[in-house]
Coordinates of C-alpha atoms in Angstrom, one line a residue:
M1315 CA -0.2 0.0 -0.2
S1316 CA 1.6 3.3 -1.3
Y1317 CA 2.3 6.3 1.1
K1318 CA 0.0 8.4 -0.7
Y1319 CA -2.8 5.9 -0.5
I1320 CA -2.2 5.5 3.0
L1321 CA -2.6 9.7 3.5
F1322 CA -5.4 9.8 1.4
L1323 CA -7.4 7.0 3.6
S1324 CA -6.3 9.1 6.6
L1325 CA -7.7 12.3 5.3
C1326 CA -11.0 10.3 4.4
V1327 CA -11.2 9.1 8.0
L1328 CA -10.5 12.5 9.4
F1329 CA -13.1 14.2 7.2
T1330 CA -15.7 11.7 8.0
Y1331 CA -15.0 12.1 11.7
R1332 CA -15.3 15.8 11.5
T1333 CA -18.5 15.6 9.4
T1334 CA -20.3 13.2 11.7
A1335 CA -18.9 15.4 14.9
Q1336 CA -20.6 18.7 13.6
E1337 CA -23.6 16.7 12.6
V1338 CA -24.3 14.4 15.8
F1339 CA -27.8 15.6 17.7
N1340 CA -28.9 14.2 20.7
Y1341 CA -31.9 12.2 20.7
E1342 CA -31.5 10.4 23.8
E1343 CA -33.3 11.5 27.2
S1344 CA -30.7 10.3 29.2
K1345 CA -28.2 12.8 27.7
V1346 CA -30.4 15.6 28.3
P1347 CA -28.2 17.9 30.7
T1348 CA -29.1 18.7 34.2
F1349 CA -30.4 22.6 33.9
S1350 CA -32.2 25.2 35.8
L1351 CA -34.6 27.6 34.2
P1352 CA -35.0 31.3 34.7
D1353 CA -38.4 31.6 37.3
P1354 CA -41.1 33.6 35.5
F1355 CA -42.3 34.7 39.0
V1356 CA -39.1 36.6 40.0
S1357 CA -38.4 40.2 38.4
Q1358 CA -34.7 40.8 37.1
K1359 CA -34.4 42.6 40.6
G1360 CA -35.3 39.7 42.6
E1361 CA -39.0 40.7 43.5
A1362 CA -41.7 38.2 43.9
I1363 CA -44.2 38.7 41.1
E1364 CA -47.6 37.7 43.1
T1365 CA -50.4 39.6 41.4
I1366 CA -51.8 40.6 38.2
Q1367 CA -50.5 44.0 38.3
D1368 CA -46.9 42.7 39.2
W1369 CA -47.3 40.4 36.2
E1370 CA -48.8 42.8 33.8
F1371 CA -46.7 45.9 34.4
L1372 CA -43.4 44.7 35.7
R1373 CA -42.7 41.0 35.0
R1374 CA -44.2 40.6 31.5
R1375 CA -42.6 43.6 30.1
E1376 CA -39.0 42.5 31.5
I1377 CA -39.8 38.9 29.6
I1378 CA -40.7 41.1 26.2
S1379 CA -37.8 42.9 26.3
L1380 CA -35.8 39.7 27.3
F1381 CA -37.1 38.3 24.0
E1382 CA -36.3 41.3 22.1
N1383 CA -32.9 42.2 22.8
Q1384 CA -31.5 38.3 23.0
V1385 CA -33.7 36.4 20.4
Y1386 CA -36.5 38.0 17.7
G1387 CA -35.3 41.5 18.0
Q1388 CA -37.2 44.9 18.3
L1389 CA -40.7 44.8 16.8
P1390 CA -41.0 48.2 15.4
R1391 CA -44.2 50.2 15.5
E1392 CA -43.9 53.2 13.4
R1393 CA -45.6 53.8 10.7
D1394 CA -47.2 56.8 8.7
N1395 CA -50.0 55.2 6.9
I1396 CA -51.9 51.7 6.3
H1397 CA -54.5 51.0 3.7
F1398 CA -56.3 47.8 2.7
H1399 CA -57.6 47.7 -0.9
L1400 CA -59.8 44.9 -2.0
V1401 CA -58.1 43.6 -5.2
S1402 CA -60.5 40.6 -5.7
E1403 CA -63.4 39.3 -4.6
D1404 CA -66.0 36.2 -4.9
K1405 CA -69.2 35.8 -2.7
Q1406 CA -69.8 32.3 -4.0
A1407 CA -66.3 30.6 -3.6
M1408 CA -66.2 26.7 -2.7
G1409 CA -69.7 26.1 -4.1
G1410 CA -71.1 29.1 -2.7
S1411 CA -69.9 28.2 0.9
A1412 CA -67.7 30.8 1.3
H1413 CA -67.1 34.8 0.8
L1414 CA -63.4 35.1 -0.6
K1415 CA -61.9 38.1 -0.6
E1416 CA -58.3 39.0 -1.5
I1417 CA -56.6 42.1 0.1
D1418 CA -53.6 44.0 -0.4
I1419 CA -52.3 45.6 2.9
Q1420 CA -50.4 48.4 2.2
V1421 CA -48.2 50.0 4.9
E1422 CA -46.1 53.3 4.4
R1423 CA -43.3 55.0 6.2
N1424 CA -41.1 57.6 5.0
G1425 CA -42.4 58.1 1.8
K1426 CA -41.8 54.0 1.1
S1427 CA -44.3 51.0 1.2
I1428 CA -44.7 47.6 0.9
T1429 CA -48.1 45.6 0.2
I1430 CA -48.9 42.4 1.8
R1431 CA -51.5 39.9 0.1
L1432 CA -54.2 38.7 2.6
I1433 CA -56.3 35.9 1.5
L1434 CA -59.4 35.1 3.4
F1435 CA -62.6 33.0 3.2
V1436 CA -65.7 33.6 5.2
P1437 CA -68.3 31.2 5.8
T1438 CA -71.4 32.8 4.0
Q1439 CA -73.9 30.9 6.1
A1440 CA -72.8 32.8 9.3
S1441 CA -75.3 34.6 11.0
K1442 CA -72.7 36.5 12.8
P1443 CA -69.5 37.7 12.4
A1444 CA -67.3 35.0 12.1
P1445 CA -64.1 33.7 14.7
V1446 CA -60.7 33.4 12.3
F1447 CA -57.5 31.4 12.2
L1448 CA -54.8 33.5 10.2
L1449 CA -51.9 30.9 9.2
I1450 CA -48.4 32.3 8.7
T1451 CA -46.8 30.3 5.9
H1452 CA -43.4 29.7 4.4
R1453 CA -44.6 27.1 2.1
D1454 CA -45.0 26.8 -1.4
P1455 CA -47.9 29.5 -2.5
E1456 CA -49.6 26.5 -4.0
N1457 CA -50.7 25.6 -0.4
I1458 CA -52.7 28.6 -0.2
D1459 CA -54.0 28.7 -3.8
P1460 CA -56.8 31.3 -3.3
R1461 CA -58.9 29.8 -6.5
R1462 CA -58.7 26.4 -4.9
K1463 CA -57.3 24.5 -7.9
V1464 CA -55.2 23.1 -5.6
K1465 CA -56.0 22.0 -2.0
M1466 CA -53.4 20.9 0.7
G1467 CA -54.0 19.6 4.1
F1468 CA -51.5 22.0 5.2
W1469 CA -54.1 25.0 5.0
P1470 CA -57.7 23.0 4.6
A1471 CA -59.7 26.2 3.9
E1472 CA -62.7 24.6 3.2
A1473 CA -63.0 22.2 6.4
I1474 CA -62.1 25.6 8.2
V1475 CA -65.1 27.1 6.9
E1476 CA -67.5 24.3 7.3
R1477 CA -66.5 24.6 10.8
G1478 CA -67.7 28.1 10.8
F1479 CA -64.5 29.7 11.0
A1480 CA -62.9 32.1 8.7
A1481 CA -59.9 30.8 7.0
A1482 CA -56.9 33.6 6.3
T1483 CA -53.5 33.1 5.3
F1484 CA -50.5 35.6 4.1
H1485 CA -46.9 34.4 2.7
V1486 CA -43.8 35.6 4.6
K1487 CA -42.0 36.7 1.2
D1488 CA -44.6 39.3 1.3
V1489 CA -42.4 40.6 4.3
S1490 CA -39.2 39.0 4.5
D1491 CA -38.1 36.1 2.0
D1492 CA -37.3 33.1 4.1
N1493 CA -34.0 33.3 2.6
N1494 CA -30.4 34.0 3.9
D1495 CA -29.7 36.4 0.9
T1496 CA -33.0 38.0 0.4
F1497 CA -34.6 38.6 3.7
K1498 CA -33.6 41.8 3.6
E1499 CA -35.3 42.9 0.5
D1500 CA -38.9 43.9 1.8
I1501 CA -39.8 45.3 5.2
L1502 CA -36.1 45.6 6.4
N1503 CA -34.6 47.7 3.2
T1504 CA -37.7 49.4 2.5
L1505 CA -39.5 50.3 5.8
Y1506 CA -37.0 49.8 8.9
P1507 CA -33.5 49.9 7.4
E1508 CA -32.3 51.0 10.8
Q1509 CA -33.2 47.9 12.2
L1510 CA -30.6 45.9 10.4
E1511 CA -27.9 48.3 12.0
M1512 CA -28.9 46.9 15.2
E1513 CA -27.4 44.1 17.1
N1514 CA -31.1 43.4 18.4
G1515 CA -32.8 44.5 15.4
M1516 CA -35.9 42.8 13.9
R1517 CA -34.8 40.2 11.5
G1518 CA -36.6 37.2 9.7
L1519 CA -39.1 36.1 12.6
G1520 CA -40.2 39.3 13.6
S1521 CA -40.7 40.5 10.4
W1522 CA -43.5 37.6 9.9
A1523 CA -44.8 38.6 13.4
W1524 CA -45.2 42.2 12.1
G1525 CA -47.1 40.9 8.6
A1526 CA -49.6 38.8 11.0
M1527 CA -50.4 41.7 13.2
R1528 CA -51.0 43.9 10.1
A1529 CA -53.7 41.2 9.1
M1530 CA -55.0 41.9 12.6
D1531 CA -55.0 45.6 11.6
Y1532 CA -57.5 44.4 8.9
F1533 CA -59.6 42.0 10.9
E1534 CA -60.7 44.9 13.3
T1535 CA -61.8 46.6 10.3
D1536 CA -64.0 43.9 8.5
P1537 CA -67.7 43.6 9.6
L1538 CA -67.7 39.9 8.5
I1539 CA -64.8 39.0 11.0
D1540 CA -65.1 39.0 14.8
A1541 CA -61.2 40.0 15.6
K1542 CA -61.8 39.4 19.2
R1543 CA -62.1 35.4 18.8
S1544 CA -59.0 35.2 16.3
A1545 CA -56.3 32.5 16.2
V1546 CA -53.0 33.0 14.8
V1547 CA -51.3 29.7 13.7
G1548 CA -47.5 28.8 11.9
H1549 CA -46.1 25.6 11.5
S1550 CA -42.2 24.6 12.3
R1551 CA -40.4 28.1 11.5
G1552 CA -43.9 29.9 11.1
G1553 CA -44.7 28.4 15.0
K1554 CA -41.8 30.3 16.2
A1555 CA -43.3 33.4 14.2
S1556 CA -46.9 33.1 15.4
L1557 CA -45.8 32.6 19.5
W1558 CA -43.9 35.7 18.9
T1559 CA -46.8 37.4 17.5
G1560 CA -49.3 36.3 20.3
A1561 CA -46.9 37.5 23.0
Q1562 CA -46.3 40.8 21.3
D1563 CA -49.7 41.5 20.5
T1564 CA -52.7 41.2 22.9
R1565 CA -55.1 41.2 20.6
W1566 CA -55.0 37.3 19.5
A1567 CA -57.2 35.3 21.3
I1568 CA -55.3 31.6 20.9
T1569 CA -52.0 31.5 19.7
I1570 CA -50.9 28.2 18.1
S1571 CA -47.6 26.9 17.5
N1572 CA -47.1 23.6 15.4
E1573 CA -44.0 21.6 16.1
S1574 CA -42.1 24.9 16.2
G1575 CA -39.2 23.3 18.1
C1576 CA -36.0 25.3 19.1
G1577 CA -36.4 29.3 18.9
G1578 CA -40.2 28.0 19.5
A1579 CA -41.8 26.2 22.1
A1580 CA -39.2 23.8 22.9
L1581 CA -36.7 24.6 25.9
S1582 CA -33.7 25.6 24.6
R1583 CA -31.7 23.9 27.7
R1584 CA -32.8 20.4 27.0
K1585 CA -30.3 20.6 23.9
F1586 CA -32.4 17.9 22.3
G1587 CA -32.7 17.5 18.6
E1588 CA -31.7 21.2 16.9
T1589 CA -29.6 23.4 19.2
V1590 CA -29.3 27.3 19.4
K1591 CA -26.1 26.8 17.8
R1592 CA -27.5 24.9 14.9
I1593 CA -30.4 27.0 14.4
N1594 CA -28.1 30.2 14.3
T1595 CA -25.8 28.3 11.9
S1596 CA -28.5 27.4 9.5
F1597 CA -30.8 30.1 9.5
P1598 CA -28.7 33.2 10.6
Y1599 CA -31.4 35.6 9.3
W1600 CA -34.4 34.2 11.6
F1601 CA -33.0 35.9 14.7
T1602 CA -31.3 38.9 16.4
D1603 CA -27.2 39.0 16.2
N1604 CA -27.5 38.6 19.6
F1605 CA -28.4 35.4 20.1
N1606 CA -25.4 34.0 18.8
Q1607 CA -23.6 34.3 21.8
Y1608 CA -25.7 31.5 23.4
N1609 CA -24.1 29.0 20.6
D1610 CA -23.5 25.6 23.2
R1611 CA -24.0 28.3 25.8
E1612 CA -27.6 27.9 26.4
E1613 CA -27.0 27.8 30.1
L1614 CA -26.4 31.6 29.9
L1615 CA -29.5 32.3 28.2
P1616 CA -31.6 34.9 30.8
L1617 CA -34.8 33.4 29.5
D1618 CA -35.8 30.1 28.1
Q1619 CA -39.1 29.5 25.6
H1620 CA -41.6 28.7 28.8
M1621 CA -41.1 32.4 29.0
L1622 CA -42.3 33.1 25.8
I1623 CA -45.5 31.3 26.3
S1624 CA -46.0 32.9 29.7
A1625 CA -45.9 36.0 28.3
I1626 CA -49.3 35.1 26.2
A1627 CA -51.2 34.9 29.5
P1628 CA -54.0 35.3 29.9
R1629 CA -54.9 34.8 26.3
A1630 CA -54.8 31.2 25.2
V1631 CA -52.1 28.8 23.7
Y1632 CA -51.8 25.9 22.0
V1633 CA -48.7 23.7 21.1
A1634 CA -48.9 20.8 19.2
S1635 CA -46.0 18.1 18.1
A1636 CA -45.6 15.5 16.0
S1637 CA -44.3 11.6 17.2
E1638 CA -41.3 11.5 15.0
D1639 CA -40.7 14.8 15.1
E1640 CA -37.7 14.4 17.6
W1641 CA -35.4 17.5 16.0
A1642 CA -38.3 19.9 17.3
D1643 CA -38.0 17.6 20.7
P1644 CA -42.0 17.1 21.7
K1645 CA -41.2 16.5 24.9
G1646 CA -39.5 19.9 25.6
E1647 CA -42.2 21.5 23.7
F1648 CA -44.9 19.9 26.4
L1649 CA -42.5 21.0 29.2
S1650 CA -42.3 24.5 28.1
L1651 CA -46.1 24.8 27.6
S1652 CA -47.0 23.3 31.3
L1653 CA -44.2 25.5 33.0
G1654 CA -45.1 28.6 30.7
T1655 CA -48.8 28.0 31.8
R1656 CA -48.1 28.3 35.4
V1657 CA -48.9 32.2 35.1
H1658 CA -52.5 31.2 33.6
R1659 CA -53.1 29.3 36.8
E1660 CA -51.1 31.0 39.4
I1661 CA -51.6 34.7 38.3
Y1662 CA -54.7 34.7 36.5
G1663 CA -56.6 31.8 38.5
M1664 CA -57.7 29.6 35.7
E1665 CA -58.4 26.2 36.6
G1666 CA -57.1 22.7 35.0
S1667 CA -53.4 21.7 34.6
F1668 CA -51.5 19.4 32.3
P1669 CA -50.3 15.8 33.4
S1670 CA -47.1 15.6 34.8
T1671 CA -45.9 13.4 32.3
L1672 CA -46.2 13.6 28.5
P1673 CA -49.4 12.9 27.1
E1674 CA -49.9 10.0 24.4
V1675 CA -49.8 9.9 20.8
E1676 CA -53.2 11.4 19.5
S1677 CA -54.6 12.0 23.3
P1678 CA -55.2 15.7 23.2
V1679 CA -55.2 17.8 26.1
H1680 CA -57.3 20.7 26.3
L1681 CA -58.0 23.3 29.1
P1682 CA -59.8 26.3 29.4
Y1683 CA -56.7 28.3 28.8
A1684 CA -54.2 26.0 26.7
G1685 CA -54.2 22.8 24.5
H1686 CA -51.8 20.2 23.4
H1687 CA -51.6 17.1 21.3
I1688 CA -49.1 14.9 20.0
R1689 CA -49.9 13.7 16.2
E1690 CA -48.9 10.4 14.9
G1691 CA -46.1 10.9 12.1
K1692 CA -43.7 13.2 10.7
H1693 CA -42.8 16.9 10.7
N1694 CA -46.1 18.7 9.0
L1695 CA -49.0 20.4 9.5
T1696 CA -52.3 18.1 8.8
P1697 CA -55.9 18.4 8.8
Y1698 CA -55.5 16.1 12.0
D1699 CA -53.7 19.1 13.5
W1700 CA -56.5 21.5 12.4
D1701 CA -59.1 19.7 13.7
R1702 CA -57.7 19.7 17.0
F1703 CA -57.1 23.5 16.9
M1704 CA -60.8 23.7 15.9
D1705 CA -62.0 21.7 18.5
F1706 CA -60.4 23.9 21.4
A1707 CA -61.5 27.4 19.7
D1708 CA -65.3 25.5 20.1
Q1709 CA -64.5 24.8 23.5
L1710 CA -62.9 28.3 24.4
Y1711 CA -65.5 30.5 22.3
G1712 CA -68.2 28.3 23.8
I1713 CA -69.2 27.0 20.1
H1714 CA -71.6 24.2 19.5
H1715 CA -72.1 22.5 16.7
E1716 CA -75.5 20.5 15.7

């Protein structure tokens, strides 16, 4: 065997070792590190949080600020104008069961503007304003085809309308492309370029949350929509954005995260499946620059994701997982939900609690203020998930179907 061949084999082994070492992620519960979590019930100055006033005027504000500075970036509120333009309408969509509206939401600042296309189906048989589900979507636009020539379980608009809910959606490309090379081209370069210069400035996920909030601005103007019974839904990266939307904007009645994992519902300190380092490396445009300092140092975070869920209280929150989606850490998502909703119970006095162990697959737990399920299968948003979300909304809103 020649020296060059031996050297070649050695280099191959070294390359394989390094590649494997870089790509090893923990999927064993026994290897989850021992960790302690920041306490939502203790302020940054060490003060006990015991009352609704303590929570709403002190601790919740601290938590939102921590996530702004360390994870998602600021969420700018300044704008000069917002306009809603009805660009298409079909009052007999879905065979007459739905009223389709396509609305352009135009937002202006400093002489520049961007436009978000909102797709909305409202049940035609509704005798009063309809509650609405808004999906933040990053998938191929054919998933949300307004003509319904293409129908996909990711956004089962017909099923949503049949249950008496309005079905709404927008694509994140209208506010910030889901792409590291082009994410700046819309809202950031056009409306808020100063955010890009800040280490805690808004980035991709924050832009998506901003877009969802503009959809809510529209819902509040439409007499066919009951904006006070609104739910924001996101899957995967969209689920991360939906949680940030619900924490920032108190107008949403229900915040729904589907398999959002690291940087979403799952506890970062568990280091199970996707990690802070991996997500920052693979998707650097999602989070603020400051989040990078916690790569492989999750224990130094002044927060964890259960606190994001707590910031949604007293409004309802739903976290869903899939049995084969270990990358998103279903147990970490459930623990985060259970711990985060302590605020609902201990500050707001809401009744009911989650079980102490991870619920069985397809055995939903629906409390008066929070919901959870683990679906059989892989990483996706499916009709089963939507049915459970609507069951929870029925319960929360007191809707009874014959």
